[in-house]
mmCIF file of C-alpha atoms and ligand atoms in Angstrom:
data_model
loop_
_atom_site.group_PDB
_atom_site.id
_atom_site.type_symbol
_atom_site.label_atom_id
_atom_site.label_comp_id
_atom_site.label_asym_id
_atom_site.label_seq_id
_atom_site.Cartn_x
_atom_site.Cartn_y
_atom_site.Cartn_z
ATOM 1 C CA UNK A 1 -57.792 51.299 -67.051
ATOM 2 C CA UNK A 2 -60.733 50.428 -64.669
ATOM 3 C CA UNK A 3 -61.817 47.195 -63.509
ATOM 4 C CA UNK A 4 -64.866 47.564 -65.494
ATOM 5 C CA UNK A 5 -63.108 48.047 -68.697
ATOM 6 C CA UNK A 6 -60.496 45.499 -67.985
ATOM 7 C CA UNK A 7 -63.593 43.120 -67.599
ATOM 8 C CA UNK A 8 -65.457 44.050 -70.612
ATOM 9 C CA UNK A 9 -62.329 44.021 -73.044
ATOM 10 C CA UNK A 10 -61.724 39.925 -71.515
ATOM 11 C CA UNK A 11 -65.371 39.408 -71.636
ATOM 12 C CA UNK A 12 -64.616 39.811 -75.814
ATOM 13 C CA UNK A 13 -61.958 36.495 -75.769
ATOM 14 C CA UNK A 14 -64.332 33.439 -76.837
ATOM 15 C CA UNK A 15 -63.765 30.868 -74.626
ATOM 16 C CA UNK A 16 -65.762 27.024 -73.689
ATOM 17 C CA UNK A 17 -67.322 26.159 -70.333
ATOM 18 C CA UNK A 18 -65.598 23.486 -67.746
ATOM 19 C CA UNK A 19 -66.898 22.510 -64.619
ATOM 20 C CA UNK A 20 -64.318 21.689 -62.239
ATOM 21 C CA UNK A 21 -65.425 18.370 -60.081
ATOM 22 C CA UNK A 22 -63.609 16.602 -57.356
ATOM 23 C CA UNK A 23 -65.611 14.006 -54.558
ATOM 24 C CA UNK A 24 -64.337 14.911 -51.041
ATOM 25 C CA UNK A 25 -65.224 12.262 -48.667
ATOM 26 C CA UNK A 26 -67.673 11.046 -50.499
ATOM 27 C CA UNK A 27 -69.439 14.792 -51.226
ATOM 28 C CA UNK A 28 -69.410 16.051 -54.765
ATOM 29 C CA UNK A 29 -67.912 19.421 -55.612
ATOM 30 C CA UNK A 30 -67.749 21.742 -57.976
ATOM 31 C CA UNK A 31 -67.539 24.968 -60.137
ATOM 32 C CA UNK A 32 -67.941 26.683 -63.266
ATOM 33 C CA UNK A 33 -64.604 27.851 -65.204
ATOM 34 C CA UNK A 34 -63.668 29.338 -67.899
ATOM 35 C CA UNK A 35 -60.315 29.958 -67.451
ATOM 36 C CA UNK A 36 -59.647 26.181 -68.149
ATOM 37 C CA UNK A 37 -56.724 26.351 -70.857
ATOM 38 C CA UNK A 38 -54.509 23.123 -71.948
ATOM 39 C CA UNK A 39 -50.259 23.979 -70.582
ATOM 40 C CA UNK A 40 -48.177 21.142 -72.087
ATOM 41 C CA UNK A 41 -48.555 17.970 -74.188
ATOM 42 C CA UNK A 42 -45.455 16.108 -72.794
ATOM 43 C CA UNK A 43 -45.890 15.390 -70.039
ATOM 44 C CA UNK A 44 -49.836 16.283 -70.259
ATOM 45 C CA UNK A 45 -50.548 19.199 -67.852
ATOM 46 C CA UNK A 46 -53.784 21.399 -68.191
ATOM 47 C CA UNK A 47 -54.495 24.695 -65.661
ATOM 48 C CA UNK A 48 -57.682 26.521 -64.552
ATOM 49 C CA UNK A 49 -57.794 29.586 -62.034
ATOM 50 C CA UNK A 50 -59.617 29.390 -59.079
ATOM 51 C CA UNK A 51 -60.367 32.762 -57.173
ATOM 52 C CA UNK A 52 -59.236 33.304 -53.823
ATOM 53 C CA UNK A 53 -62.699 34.188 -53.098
ATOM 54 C CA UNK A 54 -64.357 30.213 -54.159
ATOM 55 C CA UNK A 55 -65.600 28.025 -51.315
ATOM 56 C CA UNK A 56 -65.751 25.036 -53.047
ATOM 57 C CA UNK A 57 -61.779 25.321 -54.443
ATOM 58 C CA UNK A 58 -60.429 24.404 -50.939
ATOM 59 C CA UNK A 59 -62.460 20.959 -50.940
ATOM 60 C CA UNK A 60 -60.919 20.309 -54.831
ATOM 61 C CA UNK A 61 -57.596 21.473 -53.928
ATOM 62 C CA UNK A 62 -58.027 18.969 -50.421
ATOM 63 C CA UNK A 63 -58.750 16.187 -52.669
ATOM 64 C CA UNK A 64 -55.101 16.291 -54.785
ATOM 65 C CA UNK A 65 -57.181 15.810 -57.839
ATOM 66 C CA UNK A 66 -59.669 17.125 -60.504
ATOM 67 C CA UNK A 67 -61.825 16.487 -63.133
ATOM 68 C CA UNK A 68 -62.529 18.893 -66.103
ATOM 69 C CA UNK A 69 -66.001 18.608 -67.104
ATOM 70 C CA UNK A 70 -66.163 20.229 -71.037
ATOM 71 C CA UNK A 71 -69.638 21.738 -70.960
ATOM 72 C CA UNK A 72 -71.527 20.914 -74.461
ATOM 73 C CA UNK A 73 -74.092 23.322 -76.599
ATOM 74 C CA UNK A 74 -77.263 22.249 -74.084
ATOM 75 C CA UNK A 75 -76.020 22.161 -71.101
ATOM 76 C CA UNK A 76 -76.115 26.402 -70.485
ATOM 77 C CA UNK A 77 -78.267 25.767 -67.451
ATOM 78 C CA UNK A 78 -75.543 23.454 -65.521
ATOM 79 C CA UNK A 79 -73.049 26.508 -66.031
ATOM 80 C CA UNK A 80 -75.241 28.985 -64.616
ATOM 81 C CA UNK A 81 -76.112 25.992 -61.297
ATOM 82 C CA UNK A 82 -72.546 25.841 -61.157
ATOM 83 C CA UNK A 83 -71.600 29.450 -60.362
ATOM 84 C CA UNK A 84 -74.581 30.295 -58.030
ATOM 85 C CA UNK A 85 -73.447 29.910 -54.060
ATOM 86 C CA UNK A 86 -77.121 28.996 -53.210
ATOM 87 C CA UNK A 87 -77.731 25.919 -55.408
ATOM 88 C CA UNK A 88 -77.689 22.659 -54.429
ATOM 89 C CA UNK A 89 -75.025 21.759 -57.364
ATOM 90 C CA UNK A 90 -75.316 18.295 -57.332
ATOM 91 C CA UNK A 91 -78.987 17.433 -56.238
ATOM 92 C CA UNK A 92 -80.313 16.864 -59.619
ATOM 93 C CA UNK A 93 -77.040 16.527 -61.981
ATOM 94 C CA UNK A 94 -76.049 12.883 -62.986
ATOM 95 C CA UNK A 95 -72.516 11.689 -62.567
ATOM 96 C CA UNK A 96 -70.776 8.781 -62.765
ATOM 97 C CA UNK A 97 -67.140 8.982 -60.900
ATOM 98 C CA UNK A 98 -63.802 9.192 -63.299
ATOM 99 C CA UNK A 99 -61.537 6.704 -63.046
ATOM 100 C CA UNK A 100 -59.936 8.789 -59.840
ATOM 101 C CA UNK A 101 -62.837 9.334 -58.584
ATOM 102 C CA UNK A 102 -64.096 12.362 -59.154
ATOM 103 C CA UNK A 103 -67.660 13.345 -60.680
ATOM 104 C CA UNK A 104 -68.112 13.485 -64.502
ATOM 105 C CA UNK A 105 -71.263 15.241 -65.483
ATOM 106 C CA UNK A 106 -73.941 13.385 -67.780
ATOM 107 C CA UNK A 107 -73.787 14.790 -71.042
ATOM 108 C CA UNK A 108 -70.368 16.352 -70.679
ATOM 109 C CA UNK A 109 -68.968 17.389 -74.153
ATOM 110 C CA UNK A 110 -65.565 15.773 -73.043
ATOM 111 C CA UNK A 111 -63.630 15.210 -69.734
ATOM 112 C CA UNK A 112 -60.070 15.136 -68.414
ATOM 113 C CA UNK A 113 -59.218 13.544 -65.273
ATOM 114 C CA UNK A 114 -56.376 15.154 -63.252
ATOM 115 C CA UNK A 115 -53.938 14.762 -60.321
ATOM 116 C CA UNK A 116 -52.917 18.676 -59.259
ATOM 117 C CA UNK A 117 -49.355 19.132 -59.923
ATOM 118 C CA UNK A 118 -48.678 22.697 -59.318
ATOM 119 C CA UNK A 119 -49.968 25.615 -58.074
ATOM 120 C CA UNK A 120 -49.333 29.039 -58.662
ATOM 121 C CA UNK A 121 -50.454 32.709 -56.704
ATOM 122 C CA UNK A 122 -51.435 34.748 -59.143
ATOM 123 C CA UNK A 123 -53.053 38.127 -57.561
ATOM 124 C CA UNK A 124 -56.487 37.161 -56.667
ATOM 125 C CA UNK A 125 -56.555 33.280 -57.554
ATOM 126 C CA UNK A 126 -54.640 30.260 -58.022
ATOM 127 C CA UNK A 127 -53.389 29.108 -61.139
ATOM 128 C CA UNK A 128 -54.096 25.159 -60.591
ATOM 129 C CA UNK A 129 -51.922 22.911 -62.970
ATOM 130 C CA UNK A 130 -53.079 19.281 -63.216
ATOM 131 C CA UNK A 131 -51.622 16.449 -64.705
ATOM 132 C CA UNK A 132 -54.106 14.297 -66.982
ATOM 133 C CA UNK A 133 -54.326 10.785 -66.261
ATOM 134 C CA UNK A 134 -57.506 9.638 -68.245
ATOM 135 C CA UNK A 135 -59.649 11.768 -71.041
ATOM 136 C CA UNK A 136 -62.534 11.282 -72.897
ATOM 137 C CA UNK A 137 -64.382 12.829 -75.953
ATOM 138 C CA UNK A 138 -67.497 12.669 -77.393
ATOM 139 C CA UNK A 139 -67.212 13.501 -81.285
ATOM 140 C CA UNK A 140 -70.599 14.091 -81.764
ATOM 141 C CA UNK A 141 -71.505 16.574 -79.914
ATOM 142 C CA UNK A 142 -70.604 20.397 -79.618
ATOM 143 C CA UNK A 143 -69.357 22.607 -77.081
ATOM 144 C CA UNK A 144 -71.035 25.390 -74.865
ATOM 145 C CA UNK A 145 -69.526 28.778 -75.951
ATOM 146 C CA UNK A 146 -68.893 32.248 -73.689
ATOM 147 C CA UNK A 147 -68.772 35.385 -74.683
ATOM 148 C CA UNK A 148 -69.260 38.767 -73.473
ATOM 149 C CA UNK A 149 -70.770 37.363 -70.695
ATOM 150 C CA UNK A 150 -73.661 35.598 -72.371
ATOM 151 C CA UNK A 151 -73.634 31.471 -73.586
ATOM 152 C CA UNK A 152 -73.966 31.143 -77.138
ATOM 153 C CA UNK A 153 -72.786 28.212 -79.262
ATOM 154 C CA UNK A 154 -70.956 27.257 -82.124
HETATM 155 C C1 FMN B 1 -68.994 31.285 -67.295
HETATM 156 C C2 FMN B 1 -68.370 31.325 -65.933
HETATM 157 C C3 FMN B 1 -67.014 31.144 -65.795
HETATM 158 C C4 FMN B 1 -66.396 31.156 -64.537
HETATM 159 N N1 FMN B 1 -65.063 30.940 -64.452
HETATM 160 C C5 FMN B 1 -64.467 30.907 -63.240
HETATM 161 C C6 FMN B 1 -63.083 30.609 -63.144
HETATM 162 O O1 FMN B 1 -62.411 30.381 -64.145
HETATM 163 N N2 FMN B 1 -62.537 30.570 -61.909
HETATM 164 C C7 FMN B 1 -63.269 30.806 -60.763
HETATM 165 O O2 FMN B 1 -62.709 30.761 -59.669
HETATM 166 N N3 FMN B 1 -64.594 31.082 -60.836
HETATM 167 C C8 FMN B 1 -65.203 31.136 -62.045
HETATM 168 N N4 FMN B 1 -66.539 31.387 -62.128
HETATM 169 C C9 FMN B 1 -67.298 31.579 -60.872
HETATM 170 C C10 FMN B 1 -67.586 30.239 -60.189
HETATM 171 O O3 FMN B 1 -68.274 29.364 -61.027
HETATM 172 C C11 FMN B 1 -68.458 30.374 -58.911
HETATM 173 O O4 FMN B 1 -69.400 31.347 -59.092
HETATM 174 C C12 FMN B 1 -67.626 30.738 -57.750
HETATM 175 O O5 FMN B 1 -66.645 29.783 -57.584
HETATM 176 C C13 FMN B 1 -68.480 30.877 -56.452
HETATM 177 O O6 FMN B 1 -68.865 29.628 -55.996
HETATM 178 P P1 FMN B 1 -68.032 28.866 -54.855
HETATM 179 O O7 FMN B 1 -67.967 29.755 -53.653
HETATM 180 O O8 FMN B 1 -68.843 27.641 -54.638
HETATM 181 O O9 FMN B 1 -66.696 28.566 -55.388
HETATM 182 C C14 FMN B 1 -67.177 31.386 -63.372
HETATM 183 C C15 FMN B 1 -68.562 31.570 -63.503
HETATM 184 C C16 FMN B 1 -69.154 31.541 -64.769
HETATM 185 C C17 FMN B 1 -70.646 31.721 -64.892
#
């Protein structure tokens, strides 16, 4: 199997859009994920990988904490700001700090506010378990949708 076909047959595995916020010193960062997945109800643990290859995971992982920003149906364009090294993330994107001070997006479909608990090599990133500590939804909106490679929605 080739990396390109391992790729393409993920790439068919529907998943949302997170973006994965901590403030270090006072300077927001953060990343797009999809790998964000929910690990156990009691007590409430959530993971994401983060690639060995991600500047911005070593200032999250520095922090001891997380917040998982659920993308929503509109907000396409703050996934693609999110993943591009030459952005200025955070120039233009609204926040307001979680309760553990870390940056929840405006507009944010939903967000879960994390301690990290565990982490975990697994071949070319880290699987980062957090521990949920505050979490928020709001019901009336919808959620940003990936798949083979494209945002679509619900
Ligand atoms: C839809 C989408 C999902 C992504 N999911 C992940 C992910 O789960 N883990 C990860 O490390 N990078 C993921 N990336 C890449 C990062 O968002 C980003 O491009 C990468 O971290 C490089 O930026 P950095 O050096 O600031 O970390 C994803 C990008 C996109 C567009």
């Amino acid at each position: 199997m080739s990396t390109e076909q391992f790729r393409s047959v993920l790439g068919n595995f529907a998943s949302g859009v997170t973006i994965i916020t901590a403030n270090r010193e006072n300077v927001p960062f953060g990343l797009a994920a999809n790998s964000f997945t929910s690990v156990s109800l009691d007590p409430p643990l959530v993971s994401f990988c983060a690639a060995h290859s991600s500047t911005t995971y070593p200032h999250i992982r520095a922090t001891g904490r997380f917040c998982v920003n659920v993308l929503a149906d509109d907000q396409g364009d703050l996934a693609l700001l999110f993943a591009r090294r030459d952005a200025d993330r955070f120039s233009d994107t609204k926040t307001v700090d979680s309760p553990l001070g870390s940056p929840i997006l405006d507009g944010a479909l939903a967000w879960l506010d994390c301690v990290i608990e565990q982490e975990h090599l697994a071949g070319d990133h880290d699987i980062v378990v957090g521990r949920v500590l505050h979490a928020y939804v709001d019901t009336d909106r919808s959620p940003l949708l990936y798949f083979r490679g494209k945002f679509t929605i619900v």
